[in-house]
Amino acid sequence: MLLTNSIPVAVCFLLSALSYTTVAQAGQNALLTLVYQFAAPKWIENIAVRPNGNILSIASVGTGAVLNQINPRSGQMSEVYDFSSAGNSIQGITSLCPDLFVLNVLNCSLQTLGCTNGSTSTWLVAMGDVQAEDERISPSRPSDDTYVKKLVDWPEAGFLNGIAALNPHIALFADSFLGGIWSLDIRSRKKQLLFTDLSMQPLVAGATGLNGIRVRPRVLYFTNSALATFNSISIDPKTGQKTGNATVITRGLVGPDDFEVNEHTSGGGTAYLANGVANQLLAISLGNGTAELVADVPGPTSVRWAGQEHWRDGKAGRHIYISTVGGLQQYIDGNFTLGGAVYKANIDK
């Protein structure tokens, strides 16, 4: 998410605009299709995909605290749960295991594009047939019921942004203001600041540094929106603690946000990344950091594998979903003409 704390968004990306990464042009837009279009203003911050193929969408910057579900086959949307009693925005969502999700609810402002420090709470959402081994996580219930439970408040954290699963009971949280990684054990509700790192810091206090995160075996991939970088760092697979120094994979991006990673493509792997301010979906080589334009997208925020095609067993699918805000400039101008949306892209890597 590309937010600031009382600092204009344009300032946060001023240095990024001075040096763009070279992006190869390669058949953009040809494989992009619209799944669902929201009315303006609607900042679709992130998405998650259920085992049945349905898409969970969340909105931020004060444009709604409702968890919605989109059926990509019918194009119909339905409400899953309204979190408005806990905040006006939902920021970050991830799946711990099929149909078991954690998300953050907080208060943000559409006028300032900033969020209130200390307002974040983390919630558990269990859907479908998921039955966690620990009844404290998800008690037995009818499979068509949705179970929602508040886990913790975060008065001590800065701005919690991206979320990733370390394992089925521990989630990692990106703190954009602090420039570090928190963990939460959903069984014990124990919170811990695992580490901070210079590669995750913002340029100035209150800007969005560390943003999107994804976990792969012994590696945490992450973006830093303020530094305009896509990076990796080695982590302990059991605790999430860092075990090495961060490596910059790509520099000179323009508002990099969330992404997905396939480590098994040629050239060392590929990340499909939302280059938000530049309105681009990029394919970035994990081997040499080169970036290729996959599609022009109005304000992309997140990327997820589609349906059951998510990364598993050393393979990834050929389809991804992309969430958007409809273009960042309209939020700066206050003239809303296009709402956020969810798109689908066919990929050949």
Tab-separated table of C-alpha atoms in Angstrom:
chain	number	residue	atom	x	y	z
A	1	MET	CA	0.000	0.000	0.000
A	2	LEU	CA	1.321	3.418	-0.954
A	3	LEU	CA	0.462	5.513	2.079
A	4	THR	CA	2.077	8.261	4.065
A	5	ASN	CA	1.497	9.708	7.501
A	6	SER	CA	0.598	13.358	6.793
A	7	ILE	CA	3.202	13.510	3.995
A	8	PRO	CA	1.948	14.040	0.429
A	9	VAL	CA	2.204	10.886	-1.656
A	10	ALA	CA	4.063	12.743	-4.403
A	11	VAL	CA	6.898	13.574	-1.991
A	12	CYS	CA	7.412	9.928	-1.086
A	13	PHE	CA	8.198	9.018	-4.674
A	14	LEU	CA	10.104	12.115	-5.689
A	15	LEU	CA	13.492	10.429	-5.462
A	16	SER	CA	12.148	7.333	-7.167
A	17	ALA	CA	11.163	9.399	-10.172
A	18	LEU	CA	14.733	10.550	-10.672
A	19	SER	CA	15.937	7.141	-11.829
A	20	TYR	CA	13.622	4.593	-13.414
A	21	THR	CA	14.566	1.006	-14.013
A	22	THR	CA	14.702	0.035	-17.678
A	23	VAL	CA	11.541	-1.877	-18.529
A	24	ALA	CA	11.384	-4.040	-21.640
A	25	GLN	CA	8.165	-3.643	-23.622
A	26	ALA	CA	6.612	-7.013	-24.331
A	27	GLY	CA	3.028	-7.470	-25.483
A	28	GLN	CA	1.406	-5.491	-22.708
A	29	ASN	CA	-2.365	-5.611	-22.173
A	30	ALA	CA	-2.998	-8.413	-24.682
A	31	LEU	CA	-3.575	-10.973	-21.921
A	32	LEU	CA	-5.344	-8.757	-19.351
A	33	THR	CA	-9.076	-9.180	-18.632
A	34	LEU	CA	-11.374	-7.388	-16.156
A	35	VAL	CA	-12.882	-9.600	-13.448
A	36	TYR	CA	-14.752	-7.007	-11.375
A	37	GLN	CA	-15.023	-3.212	-11.455
A	38	PHE	CA	-15.846	-1.240	-8.274
A	39	ALA	CA	-17.506	2.178	-8.254
A	40	ALA	CA	-15.287	5.195	-7.470
A	41	PRO	CA	-13.778	5.915	-5.065
A	42	LYS	CA	-12.698	2.431	-4.026
A	43	TRP	CA	-9.077	1.639	-3.162
A	44	ILE	CA	-8.753	-2.137	-3.510
A	45	GLU	CA	-5.670	-2.701	-1.422
A	46	ASN	CA	-5.254	-6.444	-1.558
A	47	ILE	CA	-6.813	-9.753	-2.495
A	48	ALA	CA	-6.657	-13.407	-1.481
A	49	VAL	CA	-7.872	-16.453	-3.367
A	50	ARG	CA	-9.925	-19.287	-1.889
A	51	PRO	CA	-9.519	-22.979	-2.856
A	52	ASN	CA	-12.839	-22.783	-4.735
A	53	GLY	CA	-11.388	-20.025	-6.938
A	54	ASN	CA	-13.340	-17.152	-5.425
A	55	ILE	CA	-11.478	-13.915	-4.698
A	56	LEU	CA	-11.546	-12.079	-1.361
A	57	SER	CA	-11.060	-8.323	-1.744
A	58	ILE	CA	-10.299	-5.635	0.826
A	59	ALA	CA	-10.382	-1.829	0.568
A	60	SER	CA	-8.299	0.819	2.335
A	61	VAL	CA	-7.775	4.611	2.770
A	62	GLY	CA	-11.242	4.966	4.231
A	63	THR	CA	-13.088	3.497	1.230
A	64	GLY	CA	-14.624	0.602	3.138
A	65	ALA	CA	-13.935	-1.999	5.822
A	66	VAL	CA	-15.949	-4.800	4.241
A	67	LEU	CA	-14.459	-8.145	3.267
A	68	ASN	CA	-16.054	-9.043	-0.061
A	69	GLN	CA	-16.029	-12.215	-2.142
A	70	ILE	CA	-15.984	-12.188	-5.936
A	71	ASN	CA	-16.950	-15.167	-8.064
A	72	PRO	CA	-14.727	-14.761	-11.152
A	73	ARG	CA	-16.877	-17.148	-13.186
A	74	SER	CA	-20.152	-15.272	-12.716
A	75	GLY	CA	-18.739	-11.808	-12.011
A	76	GLN	CA	-20.938	-11.545	-8.903
A	77	MET	CA	-19.791	-10.061	-5.595
A	78	SER	CA	-21.134	-10.752	-2.111
A	79	GLU	CA	-20.315	-9.483	1.374
A	80	VAL	CA	-18.452	-11.827	3.717
A	81	TYR	CA	-18.109	-9.642	6.806
A	82	ASP	CA	-18.366	-5.964	7.738
A	83	PHE	CA	-15.507	-4.797	10.005
A	84	SER	CA	-16.745	-1.204	10.248
A	85	SER	CA	-17.109	-1.408	14.021
A	86	ALA	CA	-13.316	-1.891	14.244
A	87	GLY	CA	-12.154	0.628	11.627
A	88	ASN	CA	-12.857	2.147	8.215
A	89	SER	CA	-10.223	0.251	6.221
A	90	ILE	CA	-8.761	-3.229	5.796
A	91	GLN	CA	-5.032	-3.389	5.202
A	92	GLY	CA	-3.342	-6.631	4.250
A	93	ILE	CA	-4.713	-10.171	4.005
A	94	THR	CA	-3.073	-13.553	3.621
A	95	SER	CA	-3.961	-17.231	3.767
A	96	LEU	CA	-2.302	-19.297	6.499
A	97	CYS	CA	-3.707	-22.484	4.994
A	98	PRO	CA	-6.584	-23.068	2.545
A	99	ASP	CA	-9.609	-21.016	3.660
A	100	LEU	CA	-7.959	-19.703	6.850
A	101	PHE	CA	-7.059	-16.003	6.584
A	102	VAL	CA	-5.682	-13.191	8.708
A	103	LEU	CA	-6.261	-9.505	7.947
A	104	ASN	CA	-5.690	-6.101	9.519
A	105	VAL	CA	-8.397	-3.515	10.237
A	106	LEU	CA	-7.509	0.117	10.967
A	107	ASN	CA	-8.542	3.740	10.463
A	108	CYS	CA	-7.315	5.678	7.418
A	109	SER	CA	-8.183	8.933	5.675
A	110	LEU	CA	-9.265	9.346	2.066
A	111	GLN	CA	-8.302	13.027	2.263
A	112	THR	CA	-4.721	12.584	3.515
A	113	LEU	CA	-4.104	9.003	2.314
A	114	GLY	CA	-2.706	8.374	5.782
A	115	CYS	CA	-3.587	5.927	8.566
A	116	THR	CA	-3.812	6.403	12.318
A	117	ASN	CA	-0.917	4.909	14.258
A	118	GLY	CA	-2.012	2.426	16.881
A	119	SER	CA	-5.433	1.826	15.323
A	120	THR	CA	-4.616	-1.579	13.791
A	121	SER	CA	-6.177	-4.835	14.937
A	122	THR	CA	-5.637	-8.294	13.435
A	123	TRP	CA	-8.532	-10.657	12.756
A	124	LEU	CA	-8.898	-14.317	11.853
A	125	VAL	CA	-11.392	-15.417	9.175
A	126	ALA	CA	-12.159	-19.113	8.643
A	127	MET	CA	-14.288	-20.173	5.675
A	128	GLY	CA	-15.412	-23.311	3.878
A	129	ASP	CA	-14.369	-26.699	5.241
A	130	VAL	CA	-11.223	-25.537	7.026
A	131	GLN	CA	-10.922	-27.078	10.470
A	132	ALA	CA	-7.743	-26.086	12.256
A	133	GLU	CA	-6.060	-28.663	14.457
A	134	ASP	CA	-6.273	-26.268	17.382
A	135	GLU	CA	-9.881	-25.473	18.342
A	136	ARG	CA	-8.675	-22.123	19.683
A	137	ILE	CA	-7.919	-21.110	16.108
A	138	SER	CA	-11.042	-22.275	14.304
A	139	PRO	CA	-13.707	-24.225	16.226
A	140	SER	CA	-15.825	-26.866	14.534
A	141	ARG	CA	-18.749	-25.364	12.660
A	142	PRO	CA	-20.936	-25.958	9.582
A	143	SER	CA	-18.852	-25.651	6.409
A	144	ASP	CA	-21.047	-22.867	5.015
A	145	ASP	CA	-20.514	-20.646	8.077
A	146	THR	CA	-17.804	-17.976	8.228
A	147	TYR	CA	-15.987	-17.729	11.542
A	148	VAL	CA	-14.492	-14.324	12.449
A	149	LYS	CA	-12.430	-13.598	15.552
A	150	LYS	CA	-10.338	-10.679	16.709
A	151	LEU	CA	-6.807	-11.769	17.611
A	152	VAL	CA	-4.823	-8.732	18.803
A	153	ASP	CA	-4.486	-4.956	18.811
A	154	TRP	CA	-1.214	-3.294	17.748
A	155	PRO	CA	-0.753	-0.054	19.724
A	156	GLU	CA	3.020	-0.574	19.682
A	157	ALA	CA	3.393	-0.953	15.904
A	158	GLY	CA	3.838	1.707	13.253
A	159	PHE	CA	1.947	1.147	9.998
A	160	LEU	CA	1.334	-2.563	9.384
A	161	ASN	CA	1.139	-3.144	5.644
A	162	GLY	CA	1.802	-6.458	3.884
A	163	ILE	CA	1.169	-9.845	5.540
A	164	ALA	CA	2.656	-13.250	4.690
A	165	ALA	CA	2.334	-16.712	6.211
A	166	LEU	CA	5.485	-18.201	7.717
A	167	ASN	CA	3.597	-21.417	8.474
A	168	PRO	CA	-0.041	-22.381	9.244
A	169	HIS	CA	0.021	-20.665	12.658
A	170	ILE	CA	2.521	-17.796	12.355
A	171	ALA	CA	1.961	-14.702	10.229
A	172	LEU	CA	4.594	-12.085	9.399
A	173	PHE	CA	3.690	-8.381	9.181
A	174	ALA	CA	5.531	-5.604	7.347
A	175	ASP	CA	5.824	-2.390	9.363
A	176	SER	CA	6.219	0.357	6.758
A	177	PHE	CA	7.087	3.149	9.190
A	178	LEU	CA	9.410	1.147	11.417
A	179	GLY	CA	11.122	-0.730	8.586
A	180	GLY	CA	10.853	-4.142	10.184
A	181	ILE	CA	9.033	-7.460	10.476
A	182	TRP	CA	6.640	-8.463	13.252
A	183	SER	CA	5.347	-11.976	13.887
A	184	LEU	CA	2.085	-13.176	15.393
A	185	ASP	CA	1.355	-16.703	16.587
A	186	ILE	CA	-2.390	-17.049	16.131
A	187	ARG	CA	-2.569	-19.862	18.708
A	188	SER	CA	-0.985	-18.002	21.630
A	189	ARG	CA	-1.535	-14.484	20.218
A	190	LYS	CA	2.108	-13.741	21.013
A	191	LYS	CA	3.471	-10.727	19.098
A	192	GLN	CA	7.158	-10.159	18.489
A	193	LEU	CA	9.270	-7.643	16.588
A	194	LEU	CA	11.602	-10.034	14.780
A	195	PHE	CA	13.989	-7.544	13.206
A	196	THR	CA	14.460	-4.213	11.486
A	197	ASP	CA	16.756	-3.626	8.526
A	198	LEU	CA	18.101	-0.561	6.723
A	199	SER	CA	16.852	-1.998	3.428
A	200	MET	CA	13.299	-1.766	4.803
A	201	GLN	CA	13.481	1.806	6.122
A	202	PRO	CA	11.532	4.725	4.603
A	203	LEU	CA	13.339	7.772	3.224
A	204	VAL	CA	11.734	10.066	5.811
A	205	ALA	CA	9.709	9.472	8.946
A	206	GLY	CA	6.085	8.674	8.158
A	207	ALA	CA	6.672	7.532	4.574
A	208	THR	CA	5.971	4.037	3.286
A	209	GLY	CA	9.175	2.019	3.272
A	210	LEU	CA	8.723	-1.740	3.601
A	211	ASN	CA	5.541	-2.683	1.766
A	212	GLY	CA	4.704	-6.057	0.208
A	213	ILE	CA	6.184	-9.302	1.552
A	214	ARG	CA	6.147	-12.936	0.402
A	215	VAL	CA	7.748	-15.970	2.068
A	216	ARG	CA	9.475	-18.773	0.203
A	217	PRO	CA	11.631	-21.503	1.795
A	218	ARG	CA	14.273	-19.669	3.884
A	219	VAL	CA	13.733	-16.412	1.959
A	220	LEU	CA	11.622	-13.304	2.542
A	221	TYR	CA	11.037	-11.208	-0.579
A	222	PHE	CA	9.935	-7.608	-0.052
A	223	THR	CA	9.428	-4.230	-1.675
A	224	ASN	CA	10.449	-0.841	-0.321
A	225	SER	CA	8.209	1.799	-1.874
A	226	ALA	CA	10.252	4.786	-0.642
A	227	LEU	CA	13.573	3.332	-1.835
A	228	ALA	CA	11.957	2.038	-5.057
A	229	THR	CA	13.451	-1.419	-4.630
A	230	PHE	CA	12.545	-5.109	-4.783
A	231	ASN	CA	14.641	-7.209	-2.409
A	232	SER	CA	15.264	-10.516	-0.654
A	233	ILE	CA	16.656	-11.520	2.731
A	234	SER	CA	17.378	-14.948	4.228
A	235	ILE	CA	15.208	-15.938	7.194
A	236	ASP	CA	14.904	-18.825	9.619
A	237	PRO	CA	12.013	-20.987	8.358
A	238	LYS	CA	10.791	-21.701	11.903
A	239	THR	CA	11.025	-18.287	13.549
A	240	GLY	CA	11.182	-15.771	10.691
A	241	GLN	CA	14.315	-14.162	12.147
A	242	LYS	CA	16.736	-12.863	9.532
A	243	THR	CA	19.821	-15.003	8.978
A	244	GLY	CA	21.689	-12.892	6.449
A	245	ASN	CA	21.972	-9.523	4.749
A	246	ALA	CA	19.370	-8.125	2.384
A	247	THR	CA	19.993	-8.217	-1.369
A	248	VAL	CA	18.567	-5.671	-3.780
A	249	ILE	CA	17.157	-7.494	-6.803
A	250	THR	CA	15.829	-4.468	-8.714
A	251	ARG	CA	16.217	-0.714	-8.218
A	252	GLY	CA	14.497	2.292	-9.780
A	253	LEU	CA	10.918	1.086	-9.520
A	254	VAL	CA	8.066	3.587	-9.069
A	255	GLY	CA	5.940	2.835	-6.029
A	256	PRO	CA	6.469	-0.953	-5.890
A	257	ASP	CA	3.750	-2.670	-3.886
A	258	ASP	CA	2.746	-6.334	-3.569
A	259	PHE	CA	3.795	-9.200	-5.824
A	260	GLU	CA	3.887	-12.952	-6.346
A	261	VAL	CA	6.988	-15.107	-6.782
A	262	ASN	CA	7.693	-18.212	-8.872
A	263	GLU	CA	11.224	-19.377	-8.118
A	264	HIS	CA	11.107	-22.133	-10.722
A	265	THR	CA	11.030	-20.272	-14.022
A	266	SER	CA	14.070	-20.007	-16.243
A	267	GLY	CA	16.759	-17.543	-15.220
A	268	GLY	CA	16.410	-18.140	-11.501
A	269	GLY	CA	12.727	-17.335	-11.064
A	270	THR	CA	10.248	-14.525	-11.700
A	271	ALA	CA	8.362	-12.035	-9.536
A	272	TYR	CA	5.125	-10.534	-10.861
A	273	LEU	CA	5.062	-7.109	-9.239
A	274	ALA	CA	2.608	-4.217	-8.944
A	275	ASN	CA	4.624	-1.117	-9.860
A	276	GLY	CA	1.869	1.090	-8.517
A	277	VAL	CA	2.703	4.716	-9.332
A	278	ALA	CA	3.838	3.755	-12.847
A	279	ASN	CA	0.560	1.841	-13.454
A	280	GLN	CA	2.470	-1.286	-14.424
A	281	LEU	CA	2.421	-5.022	-13.827
A	282	LEU	CA	6.029	-6.149	-14.182
A	283	ALA	CA	7.773	-9.494	-14.525
A	284	ILE	CA	11.116	-9.227	-12.719
A	285	SER	CA	13.886	-11.793	-13.086
A	286	LEU	CA	15.062	-13.024	-9.700
A	287	GLY	CA	18.347	-13.933	-11.350
A	288	ASN	CA	19.462	-10.609	-12.832
A	289	GLY	CA	16.780	-8.113	-11.766
A	290	THR	CA	15.669	-7.151	-15.273
A	291	ALA	CA	12.066	-6.007	-15.560
A	292	GLU	CA	9.612	-6.695	-18.368
A	293	LEU	CA	6.250	-4.992	-18.763
A	294	VAL	CA	3.418	-7.513	-18.618
A	295	ALA	CA	0.511	-5.055	-18.686
A	296	ASP	CA	-0.491	-1.442	-18.139
A	297	VAL	CA	-2.847	-1.425	-15.130
A	298	PRO	CA	-4.464	1.635	-13.435
A	299	GLY	CA	-2.850	1.763	-9.999
A	300	PRO	CA	-2.019	-1.889	-9.259
A	301	THR	CA	-1.633	-2.808	-5.589
A	302	SER	CA	-1.347	-6.586	-5.296
A	303	VAL	CA	-0.831	-9.803	-7.251
A	304	ARG	CA	-2.073	-13.288	-6.363
A	305	TRP	CA	-2.026	-16.677	-8.060
A	306	ALA	CA	-5.454	-17.616	-9.380
A	307	GLY	CA	-7.450	-20.402	-7.709
A	308	GLN	CA	-5.700	-23.699	-7.066
A	309	GLU	CA	-2.854	-22.644	-9.341
A	310	HIS	CA	-0.934	-20.968	-6.540
A	311	TRP	CA	2.708	-21.874	-5.991
A	312	ARG	CA	3.044	-25.440	-4.742
A	313	ASP	CA	5.048	-28.585	-5.381
A	314	GLY	CA	7.717	-26.619	-7.211
A	315	LYS	CA	5.264	-25.245	-9.759
A	316	ALA	CA	3.115	-22.167	-10.193
A	317	GLY	CA	0.044	-21.459	-12.252
A	318	ARG	CA	-0.271	-19.566	-15.514
A	319	HIS	CA	-2.881	-17.107	-14.259
A	320	ILE	CA	-2.663	-14.260	-11.754
A	321	TYR	CA	-5.126	-11.752	-10.310
A	322	ILE	CA	-4.228	-8.080	-9.870
A	323	SER	CA	-6.015	-5.628	-7.558
A	324	THR	CA	-6.035	-1.896	-8.331
A	325	VAL	CA	-7.049	1.522	-6.990
A	326	GLY	CA	-8.091	2.897	-10.382
A	327	GLY	CA	-5.011	5.137	-10.645
A	328	LEU	CA	-3.180	6.989	-7.867
A	329	GLN	CA	-3.349	10.521	-9.290
A	330	GLN	CA	-7.117	10.801	-8.764
A	331	TYR	CA	-6.614	10.283	-5.013
A	332	ILE	CA	-4.053	13.081	-4.936
A	333	ASP	CA	-6.323	15.384	-6.964
A	334	GLY	CA	-9.520	14.377	-5.160
A	335	ASN	CA	-11.259	13.890	-8.501
A	336	PHE	CA	-12.428	10.284	-8.612
A	337	THR	CA	-13.305	8.895	-12.021
A	338	LEU	CA	-12.395	5.191	-11.845
A	339	GLY	CA	-12.845	2.811	-8.946
A	340	GLY	CA	-10.519	0.009	-8.045
A	341	ALA	CA	-10.861	-3.323	-9.780
A	342	VAL	CA	-9.643	-6.893	-10.020
A	343	TYR	CA	-8.046	-8.076	-13.253
A	344	LYS	CA	-6.822	-11.446	-14.459
A	345	ALA	CA	-3.660	-11.909	-16.497
A	346	ASN	CA	-2.458	-14.985	-18.345
A	347	ILE	CA	1.287	-15.398	-18.023
A	348	ASP	CA	3.672	-17.580	-19.962
A	349	LYS	CA	6.586	-17.756	-17.503
